[in-house]
mmCIF file of C-alpha atoms and ligand atoms in Angstrom:
data_model
loop_
_atom_site.group_PDB
_atom_site.id
_atom_site.type_symbol
_atom_site.label_atom_id
_atom_site.label_comp_id
_atom_site.label_asym_id
_atom_site.label_seq_id
_atom_site.Cartn_x
_atom_site.Cartn_y
_atom_site.Cartn_z
ATOM 1 C CA ARG A 251 79.126 -33.184 -57.836
ATOM 2 C CA GLY A 252 77.636 -34.069 -54.441
ATOM 3 C CA GLU A 253 74.830 -31.519 -54.868
ATOM 4 C CA SER A 254 71.244 -32.667 -54.404
ATOM 5 C CA HIS A 255 68.687 -31.894 -57.004
ATOM 6 C CA ILE A 256 64.941 -31.825 -56.946
ATOM 7 C CA PHE A 257 63.029 -33.324 -59.884
ATOM 8 C CA GLU A 258 59.476 -33.144 -60.978
ATOM 9 C CA ILE A 259 58.299 -36.190 -62.839
ATOM 10 C CA LEU A 260 55.591 -36.235 -65.388
ATOM 11 C CA ALA A 261 54.416 -39.463 -66.823
ATOM 12 C CA SER A 262 52.097 -40.130 -69.710
ATOM 13 C CA PRO A 263 51.084 -43.541 -71.139
ATOM 14 C CA VAL A 264 51.483 -44.226 -74.900
ATOM 15 C CA THR A 265 48.614 -46.147 -76.411
ATOM 16 C CA ALA A 266 48.181 -47.911 -79.713
ATOM 17 C CA ASN A 267 44.912 -49.528 -80.736
ATOM 18 C CA GLY A 268 43.571 -48.930 -77.209
ATOM 19 C CA GLN A 269 46.431 -50.722 -75.621
ATOM 20 C CA VAL A 270 49.147 -49.221 -73.471
ATOM 21 C CA THR A 271 52.338 -49.854 -75.296
ATOM 22 C CA GLY A 272 54.727 -47.555 -73.422
ATOM 23 C CA ALA A 273 55.099 -44.427 -71.509
ATOM 24 C CA VAL A 274 56.663 -40.992 -71.850
ATOM 25 C CA ILE A 275 58.425 -39.945 -68.732
ATOM 26 C CA LEU A 276 59.627 -36.349 -68.335
ATOM 27 C CA MET A 277 61.986 -35.491 -65.525
ATOM 28 C CA VAL A 278 62.289 -31.704 -64.980
ATOM 29 C CA ASP A 279 65.074 -30.375 -62.740
ATOM 30 C CA VAL A 280 63.203 -27.837 -60.560
ATOM 31 C CA THR A 281 66.062 -27.328 -58.054
ATOM 32 C CA GLU A 282 66.524 -23.671 -58.993
ATOM 33 C CA ARG A 283 62.792 -22.942 -58.883
ATOM 34 C CA GLU A 284 62.493 -24.586 -55.454
ATOM 35 C CA GLU A 285 65.444 -22.627 -54.138
ATOM 36 C CA ARG A 286 64.055 -19.373 -55.425
ATOM 37 C CA GLU A 287 60.652 -20.262 -53.913
ATOM 38 C CA SER A 288 62.282 -21.108 -50.536
ATOM 39 C CA LEU A 289 64.296 -17.863 -50.455
ATOM 40 C CA ARG A 290 61.155 -15.906 -51.327
ATOM 41 C CA ARG A 291 59.190 -17.611 -48.443
ATOM 42 C CA GLU A 292 62.155 -16.920 -46.064
ATOM 43 C CA PHE A 293 62.338 -13.234 -47.179
ATOM 44 C CA SER A 294 58.509 -12.804 -46.651
ATOM 45 C CA ALA A 295 58.811 -14.327 -43.186
ATOM 46 C CA ASN A 296 61.709 -11.901 -42.388
ATOM 47 C CA VAL A 297 59.898 -8.911 -43.828
ATOM 48 C CA SER A 298 56.791 -9.612 -41.589
ATOM 49 C CA HIS A 299 58.983 -9.966 -38.515
ATOM 50 C CA GLU A 300 60.952 -6.753 -39.353
ATOM 51 C CA LEU A 301 57.777 -4.806 -39.847
ATOM 52 C CA LYS A 302 56.179 -6.066 -36.790
ATOM 53 C CA THR A 303 59.036 -5.106 -34.400
ATOM 54 C CA PRO A 304 58.627 -1.240 -34.882
ATOM 55 C CA LEU A 305 54.838 -1.533 -35.171
ATOM 56 C CA THR A 306 54.595 -3.399 -31.845
ATOM 57 C CA SER A 307 56.566 -0.550 -30.143
ATOM 58 C CA ILE A 308 54.521 2.159 -31.757
ATOM 59 C CA SER A 309 51.292 0.427 -30.766
ATOM 60 C CA GLY A 310 52.654 0.041 -27.202
ATOM 61 C CA PHE A 311 53.554 3.611 -26.834
ATOM 62 C CA ALA A 312 50.236 4.826 -28.325
ATOM 63 C CA GLU A 313 48.281 2.593 -26.000
ATOM 64 C CA LEU A 314 49.966 3.901 -22.898
ATOM 65 C CA MET A 315 49.253 7.537 -24.088
ATOM 66 C CA LYS A 316 45.696 6.674 -24.997
ATOM 67 C CA GLU A 317 45.131 5.166 -21.498
ATOM 68 C CA GLY A 318 46.454 8.362 -19.888
ATOM 69 C CA LEU A 319 49.358 6.424 -18.325
ATOM 70 C CA VAL A 320 52.002 8.901 -19.602
ATOM 71 C CA GLU A 321 52.618 11.894 -17.473
ATOM 72 C CA ALA A 322 52.486 15.235 -19.311
ATOM 73 C CA ASP A 323 56.223 15.894 -19.103
ATOM 74 C CA LYS A 324 56.917 12.480 -20.671
ATOM 75 C CA MET A 325 54.588 13.001 -23.656
ATOM 76 C CA ARG A 326 57.268 14.573 -25.877
ATOM 77 C CA GLU A 327 59.651 11.693 -25.183
ATOM 78 C CA PHE A 328 57.033 9.176 -26.118
ATOM 79 C CA ALA A 329 56.108 11.093 -29.326
ATOM 80 C CA GLY A 330 59.818 11.092 -30.047
ATOM 81 C CA ASP A 331 60.003 7.325 -29.653
ATOM 82 C CA ILE A 332 56.998 6.851 -31.890
ATOM 83 C CA TYR A 333 58.603 9.179 -34.512
ATOM 84 C CA LYS A 334 61.811 7.171 -34.415
ATOM 85 C CA GLU A 335 60.047 3.828 -34.953
ATOM 86 C CA CYS A 336 58.128 5.292 -37.781
ATOM 87 C CA GLY A 337 61.400 6.350 -39.364
ATOM 88 C CA GLN A 338 62.647 2.720 -39.076
ATOM 89 C CA LEU A 339 59.579 1.545 -40.754
ATOM 90 C CA ILE A 340 59.930 4.015 -43.649
ATOM 91 C CA ALA A 341 63.576 3.087 -44.070
ATOM 92 C CA LEU A 342 62.609 -0.618 -44.205
ATOM 93 C CA ILE A 343 59.786 -0.084 -46.715
ATOM 94 C CA ASP A 344 62.137 2.012 -48.824
ATOM 95 C CA ASP A 345 64.809 -0.675 -48.810
ATOM 96 C CA ILE A 346 62.359 -3.466 -49.498
ATOM 97 C CA MET A 347 61.093 -1.560 -52.531
ATOM 98 C CA LYS A 348 64.686 -0.849 -53.756
ATOM 99 C CA LEU A 349 65.457 -4.563 -53.505
ATOM 100 C CA SER A 350 62.271 -5.758 -55.230
ATOM 101 C CA ARG A 351 62.882 -3.295 -58.093
ATOM 102 C CA LEU A 352 66.339 -4.693 -58.491
ATOM 103 C CA ASP A 353 65.149 -8.244 -58.292
ATOM 104 C CA GLU A 354 62.331 -8.003 -60.789
ATOM 105 C CA GLY A 355 64.296 -5.813 -63.191
ATOM 106 C CA SER A 356 60.722 -4.688 -63.998
ATOM 107 C CA GLU A 357 61.548 -0.974 -64.357
ATOM 108 C CA GLU A 358 62.720 0.574 -67.528
ATOM 109 C CA LEU A 359 66.175 1.677 -66.493
ATOM 110 C CA SER A 360 68.227 3.846 -68.669
ATOM 111 C CA ALA A 361 71.968 3.606 -68.461
ATOM 112 C CA GLU A 362 73.960 6.663 -68.903
ATOM 113 C CA ARG A 363 77.640 7.866 -68.478
ATOM 114 C CA VAL A 364 78.109 8.250 -64.628
ATOM 115 C CA ASP A 365 81.142 9.875 -63.125
ATOM 116 C CA LEU A 366 81.715 7.837 -59.973
ATOM 117 C CA TYR A 367 84.035 10.361 -58.434
ATOM 118 C CA ASP A 368 81.476 13.054 -58.832
ATOM 119 C CA LEU A 369 78.733 10.807 -57.516
ATOM 120 C CA SER A 370 80.847 9.719 -54.466
ATOM 121 C CA GLN A 371 81.652 13.288 -53.578
ATOM 122 C CA LYS A 372 78.004 14.243 -53.707
ATOM 123 C CA ILE A 373 77.157 11.319 -51.340
ATOM 124 C CA LEU A 374 79.886 12.296 -48.859
ATOM 125 C CA GLN A 375 78.382 15.786 -48.888
ATOM 126 C CA GLU A 376 74.951 14.391 -48.181
ATOM 127 C CA LEU A 377 76.403 12.396 -45.292
ATOM 128 C CA THR A 378 78.480 15.251 -43.826
ATOM 129 C CA PRO A 379 75.966 16.248 -41.125
ATOM 130 C CA VAL A 380 75.563 12.613 -39.929
ATOM 131 C CA ALA A 381 79.405 12.177 -39.819
ATOM 132 C CA ALA A 382 80.079 15.496 -38.078
ATOM 133 C CA LYS A 383 77.712 14.568 -35.223
ATOM 134 C CA ARG A 384 80.259 11.846 -34.269
ATOM 135 C CA GLY A 385 83.407 13.732 -35.295
ATOM 136 C CA ILE A 386 84.065 11.351 -38.222
ATOM 137 C CA SER A 387 86.039 12.869 -41.107
ATOM 138 C CA LEU A 388 85.222 12.106 -44.725
ATOM 139 C CA HIS A 389 87.900 11.968 -47.483
ATOM 140 C CA MET A 390 87.872 11.595 -51.349
ATOM 141 C CA GLU A 391 90.888 10.219 -53.217
ATOM 142 C CA GLY A 392 91.494 9.440 -56.932
ATOM 143 C CA GLY A 393 89.764 11.393 -59.777
ATOM 144 C CA ARG A 394 87.153 11.469 -62.415
ATOM 145 C CA GLN A 395 86.122 7.965 -63.704
ATOM 146 C CA THR A 396 83.067 7.327 -65.779
ATOM 147 C CA ILE A 397 81.246 4.112 -66.461
ATOM 148 C CA GLN A 398 77.943 3.239 -68.240
ATOM 149 C CA GLY A 399 75.458 2.624 -65.557
ATOM 150 C CA VAL A 400 72.182 3.505 -63.773
ATOM 151 C CA TRP A 401 72.736 6.622 -61.714
ATOM 152 C CA ARG A 402 70.004 5.831 -59.204
ATOM 153 C CA ILE A 403 71.278 2.316 -58.439
ATOM 154 C CA LEU A 404 74.859 3.425 -58.328
ATOM 155 C CA HIS A 405 73.863 6.171 -55.805
ATOM 156 C CA GLU A 406 72.029 3.614 -53.691
ATOM 157 C CA MET A 407 75.099 1.322 -53.645
ATOM 158 C CA ILE A 408 77.752 3.894 -52.810
ATOM 159 C CA TYR A 409 75.502 5.671 -50.365
ATOM 160 C CA ASN A 410 74.877 2.402 -48.465
ATOM 161 C CA LEU A 411 78.628 1.650 -48.244
ATOM 162 C CA CYS A 412 79.421 5.222 -46.942
ATOM 163 C CA ASP A 413 76.517 5.161 -44.586
ATOM 164 C CA ASN A 414 77.676 1.889 -43.109
ATOM 165 C CA ALA A 415 81.267 3.108 -42.985
ATOM 166 C CA ILE A 416 79.980 5.927 -40.715
ATOM 167 C CA LYS A 417 77.458 3.822 -38.720
ATOM 168 C CA TYR A 418 79.997 1.151 -37.772
ATOM 169 C CA ASN A 419 82.815 3.548 -37.208
ATOM 170 C CA LYS A 420 84.281 4.736 -33.962
ATOM 171 C CA ASP A 421 83.721 8.302 -32.809
ATOM 172 C CA GLY A 422 86.365 10.519 -34.351
ATOM 173 C CA GLY A 423 87.161 7.920 -37.015
ATOM 174 C CA ALA A 424 87.632 8.378 -40.756
ATOM 175 C CA VAL A 425 85.980 7.219 -43.998
ATOM 176 C CA THR A 426 87.934 7.371 -47.324
ATOM 177 C CA VAL A 427 86.356 6.906 -50.749
ATOM 178 C CA ARG A 428 88.764 6.053 -53.510
ATOM 179 C CA VAL A 429 87.881 6.139 -57.231
ATOM 180 C CA THR A 430 90.683 4.837 -59.457
ATOM 181 C CA GLU A 431 91.250 2.635 -62.430
ATOM 182 C CA GLU A 432 93.008 -0.700 -62.824
ATOM 183 C CA GLU A 433 93.582 -1.925 -66.297
ATOM 184 C CA ASP A 434 90.054 -2.361 -67.729
ATOM 185 C CA GLN A 435 88.286 -1.726 -64.416
ATOM 186 C CA VAL A 436 87.005 1.430 -62.572
ATOM 187 C CA VAL A 437 87.456 0.823 -58.884
ATOM 188 C CA VAL A 438 85.478 2.375 -56.075
ATOM 189 C CA SER A 439 86.547 1.464 -52.460
ATOM 190 C CA VAL A 440 85.038 2.683 -49.222
ATOM 191 C CA GLU A 441 87.446 2.291 -46.317
ATOM 192 C CA ASP A 442 86.583 2.944 -42.682
ATOM 193 C CA THR A 443 88.453 2.956 -39.375
ATOM 194 C CA GLY A 444 85.482 1.176 -37.644
ATOM 195 C CA ILE A 445 84.706 -1.840 -35.597
ATOM 196 C CA GLY A 446 85.443 -4.416 -38.486
ATOM 197 C CA ILE A 447 83.798 -7.656 -39.284
ATOM 198 C CA SER A 448 85.103 -10.983 -38.119
ATOM 199 C CA GLU A 449 86.180 -13.482 -40.773
ATOM 200 C CA GLY A 450 83.259 -15.859 -40.164
ATOM 201 C CA GLN A 451 80.720 -13.045 -40.760
ATOM 202 C CA GLN A 452 82.328 -11.540 -43.808
ATOM 203 C CA ASP A 453 80.302 -13.518 -46.390
ATOM 204 C CA ARG A 454 77.049 -13.407 -44.381
ATOM 205 C CA VAL A 455 76.749 -9.574 -44.202
ATOM 206 C CA PHE A 456 75.565 -9.490 -47.798
ATOM 207 C CA GLU A 457 72.548 -11.779 -47.000
ATOM 208 C CA ARG A 458 69.217 -10.106 -46.587
ATOM 209 C CA PHE A 459 68.446 -9.086 -42.979
ATOM 210 C CA TYR A 460 71.780 -10.484 -41.661
ATOM 211 C CA ARG A 461 73.311 -8.182 -39.099
ATOM 212 C CA VAL A 462 76.367 -8.928 -36.882
ATOM 213 C CA ASP A 463 74.857 -7.171 -33.995
ATOM 214 C CA LYS A 464 71.126 -6.722 -34.243
ATOM 215 C CA SER A 465 70.726 -4.215 -31.522
ATOM 216 C CA HIS A 466 73.615 -2.034 -32.736
ATOM 217 C CA SER A 467 72.151 -2.057 -36.238
ATOM 218 C CA ARG A 468 68.775 -1.120 -34.945
ATOM 219 C CA ARG A 469 70.234 1.712 -32.779
ATOM 220 C CA VAL A 470 71.908 3.256 -35.766
ATOM 221 C CA GLY A 471 68.842 2.921 -37.916
ATOM 222 C CA GLY A 472 69.828 -0.107 -40.037
ATOM 223 C CA THR A 473 67.393 -2.240 -41.941
ATOM 224 C CA GLY A 474 69.723 -5.229 -42.670
ATOM 225 C CA LEU A 475 69.281 -4.819 -46.323
ATOM 226 C CA GLY A 476 71.831 -2.218 -47.208
ATOM 227 C CA LEU A 477 74.533 -4.629 -48.329
ATOM 228 C CA SER A 478 71.992 -6.868 -50.159
ATOM 229 C CA ILE A 479 71.131 -3.758 -52.278
ATOM 230 C CA VAL A 480 74.803 -3.257 -52.908
ATOM 231 C CA LYS A 481 75.333 -6.913 -53.907
ATOM 232 C CA HIS A 482 72.289 -6.799 -56.319
ATOM 233 C CA GLY A 483 73.304 -3.453 -57.715
ATOM 234 C CA ALA A 484 76.807 -4.916 -58.385
ATOM 235 C CA GLN A 485 75.359 -7.856 -60.242
ATOM 236 C CA TYR A 486 73.224 -5.492 -62.255
ATOM 237 C CA HIS A 487 76.342 -3.589 -63.375
ATOM 238 C CA ASN A 488 78.525 -6.715 -63.754
ATOM 239 C CA ALA A 489 80.703 -5.381 -61.052
ATOM 240 C CA GLN A 490 82.813 -7.468 -58.660
ATOM 241 C CA LEU A 491 82.262 -6.949 -54.988
ATOM 242 C CA SER A 492 84.816 -7.662 -52.317
ATOM 243 C CA LEU A 493 85.287 -7.052 -48.681
ATOM 244 C CA ASP A 494 88.476 -6.845 -46.544
ATOM 245 C CA SER A 495 88.109 -6.291 -42.801
ATOM 246 C CA GLU A 496 89.882 -6.551 -39.578
ATOM 247 C CA PRO A 497 87.968 -6.511 -36.374
ATOM 248 C CA GLY A 498 88.737 -3.527 -34.331
ATOM 249 C CA ALA A 499 90.728 -1.849 -37.108
ATOM 250 C CA GLY A 500 88.230 -1.288 -39.966
ATOM 251 C CA THR A 501 86.609 -2.413 -43.197
ATOM 252 C CA THR A 502 87.224 -1.790 -46.900
ATOM 253 C CA ILE A 503 84.506 -2.756 -49.379
ATOM 254 C CA THR A 504 85.489 -2.524 -53.024
ATOM 255 C CA LEU A 505 83.516 -2.502 -56.239
ATOM 256 C CA ARG A 506 85.212 -3.139 -59.549
ATOM 257 C CA PHE A 507 83.194 -2.104 -62.582
ATOM 258 C CA PRO A 508 84.145 -3.161 -66.095
ATOM 259 C CA LYS A 509 85.006 0.011 -68.028
ATOM 260 C CA GLN A 510 82.618 -0.851 -70.816
ATOM 261 C CA SER A 511 79.861 -1.648 -68.288
ATOM 262 C CA ALA A 512 77.112 -3.793 -69.848
ATOM 263 C CA ALA A 513 74.298 -2.211 -67.875
HETATM 264 P P1 ADP B 697 72.323 -2.632 -41.724
HETATM 265 O O1 ADP B 697 71.171 -1.925 -42.147
HETATM 266 O O2 ADP B 697 72.167 -3.445 -40.445
HETATM 267 O O3 ADP B 697 73.553 -1.687 -41.599
HETATM 268 P P2 ADP B 697 73.571 -3.947 -43.990
HETATM 269 O O4 ADP B 697 73.064 -4.940 -44.964
HETATM 270 O O5 ADP B 697 74.019 -2.585 -44.544
HETATM 271 O O6 ADP B 697 72.588 -3.739 -42.813
HETATM 272 O O7 ADP B 697 74.856 -4.518 -43.241
HETATM 273 C C1 ADP B 697 74.731 -5.796 -42.659
HETATM 274 C C2 ADP B 697 75.578 -5.900 -41.422
HETATM 275 O O8 ADP B 697 77.000 -5.904 -41.770
HETATM 276 C C3 ADP B 697 75.387 -4.709 -40.425
HETATM 277 O O9 ADP B 697 74.329 -4.900 -39.507
HETATM 278 C C4 ADP B 697 76.718 -4.691 -39.673
HETATM 279 O O10 ADP B 697 76.706 -5.646 -38.652
HETATM 280 C C5 ADP B 697 77.743 -5.212 -40.729
HETATM 281 N N1 ADP B 697 78.406 -4.083 -41.460
HETATM 282 C C6 ADP B 697 78.127 -3.495 -42.660
HETATM 283 N N2 ADP B 697 79.020 -2.605 -42.959
HETATM 284 C C7 ADP B 697 79.951 -2.518 -42.027
HETATM 285 C C8 ADP B 697 81.121 -1.812 -41.799
HETATM 286 N N3 ADP B 697 81.584 -0.857 -42.609
HETATM 287 N N4 ADP B 697 81.910 -2.112 -40.628
HETATM 288 C C9 ADP B 697 81.492 -2.997 -39.790
HETATM 289 N N5 ADP B 697 80.364 -3.750 -39.891
HETATM 290 C C10 ADP B 697 79.597 -3.567 -41.023
#
């Protein structure tokens, strides 16, 4: 099919009466293992880089303060910068832990009935102060819909979508969460009136640490992992994830959960 594969070859001679009469050759397709390994290496390299960026700033600010190079009236400003960079580090470590928990599936997760309307409403309430700062209005549509799932992961997923819908919105914009049903699926969509994502970038935004505009993402406190967490959480719940976006007009991200979720 035009795909390249990586094989590991193990060979062992077959002997009879002290003479080599043949050989057993085993070819193992290790393509998937190698790909996983390479993704893991890339992820570790990215993590180190992402952790280093805020730490370098913190260390720089602290050094200037230590050397007495910061005037008294600038001290608060510097402390504020250090505090902000620490916040970035904490958010990053939180997201890395969420992703690795999802990856390993190590935790004992208990699935329960979760009302996605109720959950979304709670998330919008949590985000109200952030949205209000920029005059962004938050709306709910639809009604009560329950699925079988893991509350904490579902909260992380919908929270990340709503958080992005605010972060990448325009001042005075709107965010609408709809919870509806379609045949045998429960559908949650998060729509914003924000900056949108160009077609070429739409698949890439679900990759770990991929950001359309790195400095914008950093400015709004992004880690580059939010949508990867959504993607993994969707896989965990056997949900379909789709994105529809128009640059300059807005983005809608939709999750379709099977009504009899297998989580
Ligand atoms: P981040 O922490 O940077 O927000 P995410 O994984 O959540 O990381 O998203 C990846 C990138 O996708 C973001 O940096 C941003 O460029 C883009 N993005 C995500 N959600 C939206 C949205 N609702 N509107 C526009 N761009 C978005």
